[in-house]
Amino acid sequence: MKVNKIVFATGNPNKLKEINSAVNSFEIIGLKDLGITEEIPETGDTLMKNALQKAKYVYNKTGLDCFSDDTGLEIEALNYRPGVYSAMYAGPDCNTENNIRKVLQELEESTNRKAQFKTVIALILNGKEYFFEGVVSGVILKERSGKGGFGYDPIFKPVGYEESFAVMTIDQKNEISHRGLAVKKLINFLARS
Ligand code: IMP
């Protein structure tokens, strides 16, 4: 079966842009294209549960094939925090700036800067559930570097590279990133479906 149109259950325009630049065999539409503007509940305590919760919400509402992702930054010296709580790490005042500041403060004394980004994608296709995972290892820099990307990109440098994700182009990041890897698995699967 050829999948022509599939919903990515996200309201994040950066993610939609990243994925659309990696995919050309089918059209990926976002929640805004469907007029879905409400915040979708994300109450799970794992990436997998959250990804499935969001995909199910959209599937139940629209009946369309769809997928959703959930991503976490896992920092070894912080007991793999912020993990599933990456978006709200700085608490009530959470935003990108405050989340990054908190991570840098917590790691100030730490010589272990090892971290990984993990993405889990949940796909609902013809009513069945599938999961795809992507992981990229790296280190947390001592200070921000670069103006591109989003979220924790300015402080994450992948292993084997000299620069942070925020210095890379979207294509360079897609090639090696957690979400890029998970998306490749999703695309391969869809191509065989
Ligand atoms: P989400 O669950 O994918 O929305 O992401 C949770 C948190 O991780 C948010 O604070 C995002 O900013 C951050 N995040 C997700 N993907 C990335 C990425 O590719 N780079 C940097 N931060 C990300």
Short mmCIF file of C-alpha atoms and ligand atoms in Angstrom, two decimals:
data_model
loop_
_atom_site.label_atom_id
_atom_site.label_comp_id
_atom_site.label_asym_id
_atom_site.label_seq_id
_atom_site.Cartn_x
_atom_site.Cartn_y
_atom_site.Cartn_z
CA MET A 1 0.00 0.00 0.00
CA LYS A 2 1.29 3.47 -0.82
CA VAL A 3 0.87 6.04 1.92
CA ASN A 4 0.20 9.41 0.35
CA LYS A 5 -0.69 11.56 3.27
CA ILE A 6 0.14 11.05 6.89
CA VAL A 7 -0.36 13.22 9.94
CA PHE A 8 2.53 14.13 12.20
CA ALA A 9 0.86 14.82 15.54
CA THR A 10 2.90 17.89 16.36
CA GLY A 11 2.29 21.58 16.57
CA ASN A 12 6.04 22.25 16.44
CA PRO A 13 6.86 23.88 13.09
CA ASN A 14 10.60 23.12 13.53
CA LYS A 15 9.94 19.40 13.75
CA LEU A 16 7.60 19.45 10.78
CA LYS A 17 10.23 21.30 8.74
CA GLU A 18 12.98 18.85 9.77
CA ILE A 19 10.91 15.81 8.86
CA ASN A 20 9.58 17.20 5.60
CA SER A 21 13.12 17.93 4.47
CA ALA A 22 13.97 14.26 5.05
CA VAL A 23 10.92 12.76 3.35
CA ASN A 24 9.72 13.13 -0.20
CA SER A 25 7.75 9.97 -0.91
CA PHE A 26 4.65 11.11 0.93
CA GLU A 27 3.14 14.27 2.30
CA ILE A 28 3.37 14.93 6.00
CA ILE A 29 0.82 17.30 7.42
CA GLY A 30 0.80 18.84 10.88
CA LEU A 31 -1.94 19.49 13.40
CA LYS A 32 -2.41 23.08 12.26
CA ASP A 33 -3.22 21.82 8.75
CA LEU A 34 -6.11 19.88 10.33
CA GLY A 35 -7.26 22.79 12.48
CA ILE A 36 -6.25 20.98 15.68
CA THR A 37 -5.00 23.70 17.98
CA GLU A 38 -5.61 22.35 21.48
CA GLU A 39 -2.73 21.08 23.59
CA ILE A 40 -2.58 17.30 23.30
CA PRO A 41 -2.21 15.55 26.66
CA GLU A 42 1.25 14.14 27.36
CA THR A 43 1.00 12.54 30.77
CA GLY A 44 3.12 9.39 30.37
CA ASP A 45 6.28 8.68 32.34
CA THR A 46 8.14 7.25 29.35
CA LEU A 47 8.84 8.53 25.84
CA MET A 48 6.99 5.54 24.39
CA LYS A 49 3.83 6.17 26.41
CA ASN A 50 3.79 9.86 25.50
CA ALA A 51 4.38 9.24 21.80
CA LEU A 52 1.55 6.69 21.69
CA GLN A 53 -0.77 8.89 23.73
CA LYS A 54 -0.40 11.76 21.24
CA ALA A 55 -0.75 9.54 18.16
CA LYS A 56 -3.87 7.88 19.62
CA TYR A 57 -5.43 11.21 20.43
CA VAL A 58 -5.14 12.38 16.83
CA TYR A 59 -6.14 9.01 15.40
CA ASN A 60 -9.27 8.89 17.57
CA LYS A 61 -10.15 12.42 16.56
CA THR A 62 -9.50 12.19 12.82
CA GLY A 63 -9.34 8.51 11.87
CA LEU A 64 -6.23 9.33 9.81
CA ASP A 65 -2.97 7.39 9.79
CA CYS A 66 -0.62 9.32 11.99
CA PHE A 67 2.56 9.28 13.99
CA SER A 68 3.91 11.20 16.91
CA ASP A 69 7.30 11.53 18.50
CA ASP A 70 8.57 12.16 21.95
CA THR A 71 12.14 13.13 22.65
CA GLY A 72 14.25 13.32 25.77
CA LEU A 73 17.76 14.48 26.58
CA GLU A 74 19.35 11.89 28.90
CA ILE A 75 22.40 13.13 30.81
CA GLU A 76 24.50 10.47 32.49
CA ALA A 77 25.76 12.60 35.43
CA LEU A 78 22.17 13.68 36.17
CA ASN A 79 20.90 10.13 36.44
CA TYR A 80 19.58 10.38 32.87
CA ARG A 81 17.49 13.46 33.62
CA PRO A 82 15.76 15.47 32.20
CA GLY A 83 14.65 12.54 30.00
CA VAL A 84 10.91 12.42 29.45
CA TYR A 85 10.63 15.73 31.34
CA SER A 86 12.97 17.65 28.99
CA ALA A 87 10.36 20.20 27.88
CA MET A 88 9.50 21.30 31.42
CA TYR A 89 12.85 20.83 33.12
CA ALA A 90 13.07 24.34 34.60
CA GLY A 91 9.67 23.94 36.29
CA PRO A 92 6.91 26.58 36.14
CA ASP A 93 9.23 29.03 34.34
CA CYS A 94 10.34 26.47 31.79
CA ASN A 95 11.35 27.64 28.37
CA THR A 96 14.35 26.85 26.22
CA GLU A 97 16.60 29.40 27.88
CA ASN A 98 15.72 28.39 31.44
CA ASN A 99 15.93 24.67 30.67
CA ILE A 100 19.43 25.11 29.22
CA ARG A 101 20.51 27.29 32.14
CA LYS A 102 19.38 24.65 34.62
CA VAL A 103 21.30 21.88 32.84
CA LEU A 104 24.48 24.00 32.65
CA GLN A 105 24.21 24.90 36.33
CA GLU A 106 23.66 21.32 37.41
CA LEU A 107 26.66 20.16 35.38
CA GLU A 108 28.93 23.03 36.45
CA GLU A 109 31.15 20.86 38.65
CA SER A 110 30.83 17.71 36.56
CA THR A 111 33.62 16.29 34.43
CA ASN A 112 31.24 13.65 33.04
CA ARG A 113 29.39 15.51 30.26
CA LYS A 114 28.07 12.40 28.47
CA ALA A 115 24.49 12.59 27.19
CA GLN A 116 22.20 11.23 24.55
CA PHE A 117 19.10 12.37 22.76
CA LYS A 118 16.47 9.69 22.34
CA THR A 119 13.40 9.85 20.13
CA VAL A 120 10.56 7.37 20.10
CA ILE A 121 8.05 7.53 17.26
CA ALA A 122 4.67 5.86 17.62
CA LEU A 123 2.85 5.17 14.35
CA ILE A 124 -0.77 4.18 13.96
CA LEU A 125 -1.25 2.73 10.50
CA ASN A 126 -4.47 1.00 9.49
CA GLY A 127 -5.35 0.84 13.18
CA LYS A 128 -2.15 -0.99 14.24
CA GLU A 129 0.61 0.43 16.48
CA TYR A 130 4.33 0.47 15.62
CA PHE A 131 7.36 2.03 17.35
CA PHE A 132 10.69 3.35 16.05
CA GLU A 133 13.61 4.58 18.16
CA GLY A 134 16.59 6.79 17.36
CA VAL A 135 19.50 7.62 19.68
CA VAL A 136 22.48 9.94 19.25
CA SER A 137 25.33 10.09 21.76
CA GLY A 138 27.17 13.27 22.59
CA VAL A 139 28.40 15.63 25.27
CA ILE A 140 26.94 18.68 26.95
CA LEU A 141 29.07 21.73 26.18
CA LYS A 142 30.11 24.18 28.91
CA GLU A 143 28.35 27.03 27.10
CA ARG A 144 25.91 27.62 24.26
CA SER A 145 27.24 27.46 20.72
CA GLY A 146 25.32 28.25 17.54
CA LYS A 147 22.02 29.90 16.68
CA GLY A 148 20.24 27.21 14.63
CA GLY A 149 18.07 24.27 15.66
CA PHE A 150 15.90 24.44 18.73
CA GLY A 151 15.60 23.22 22.31
CA TYR A 152 18.86 21.96 23.78
CA ASP A 153 20.69 22.04 20.41
CA PRO A 154 23.15 24.84 21.38
CA ILE A 155 24.62 22.77 24.24
CA PHE A 156 24.66 19.32 22.60
CA LYS A 157 27.67 18.20 20.57
CA PRO A 158 27.30 14.77 18.96
CA VAL A 159 30.19 12.30 19.24
CA GLY A 160 32.59 12.57 16.30
CA TYR A 161 31.68 16.16 15.45
CA GLU A 162 33.34 19.45 16.34
CA GLU A 163 30.20 21.53 16.59
CA SER A 164 26.87 21.61 18.37
CA PHE A 165 23.58 20.70 16.68
CA ALA A 166 22.79 24.44 16.66
CA VAL A 167 25.72 25.11 14.30
CA MET A 168 24.67 22.45 11.81
CA THR A 169 22.24 22.89 8.92
CA ILE A 170 18.91 21.06 9.13
CA ASP A 171 20.19 18.50 6.61
CA GLN A 172 23.40 17.84 8.57
CA LYS A 173 21.43 17.44 11.79
CA ASN A 174 18.80 15.17 10.15
CA GLU A 175 21.56 12.91 8.89
CA ILE A 176 22.77 11.97 12.37
CA SER A 177 20.14 13.07 14.87
CA HIS A 178 17.94 10.99 17.15
CA ARG A 179 14.81 12.11 15.30
CA GLY A 180 16.51 11.71 11.91
CA LEU A 181 17.43 8.10 12.77
CA ALA A 182 13.96 7.29 14.09
CA VAL A 183 12.41 8.90 11.01
CA LYS A 184 14.63 6.83 8.70
CA LYS A 185 13.32 3.69 10.37
CA LEU A 186 9.76 4.99 9.99
CA ILE A 187 10.31 5.81 6.30
CA ASN A 188 11.83 2.40 5.57
CA PHE A 189 8.88 0.77 7.25
CA LEU A 190 6.35 2.85 5.33
CA ALA A 191 8.13 2.10 2.07
CA ARG A 192 7.59 -1.62 2.75
CA SER A 193 3.97 -1.25 3.92
P1 IMP B 1 9.47 16.74 22.54
O1 IMP B 1 8.90 15.80 23.50
O2 IMP B 1 10.01 16.09 21.32
O3 IMP B 1 8.57 17.89 22.26
O4 IMP B 1 10.76 17.39 23.19
C1 IMP B 1 10.90 17.56 24.58
C2 IMP B 1 11.96 18.57 24.84
O5 IMP B 1 13.17 18.16 24.23
C3 IMP B 1 11.67 19.98 24.35
O6 IMP B 1 12.09 20.88 25.36
C4 IMP B 1 12.49 20.16 23.15
O7 IMP B 1 12.97 21.45 23.03
C5 IMP B 1 13.64 19.20 23.38
N1 IMP B 1 14.01 18.63 22.09
C6 IMP B 1 13.29 17.78 21.32
N2 IMP B 1 13.94 17.52 20.17
C7 IMP B 1 15.09 18.23 20.23
C8 IMP B 1 16.17 18.39 19.32
O8 IMP B 1 16.22 17.85 18.21
N3 IMP B 1 17.16 19.21 19.74
C9 IMP B 1 17.16 19.83 20.93
N4 IMP B 1 16.17 19.74 21.80
C10 IMP B 1 15.13 18.94 21.45
#
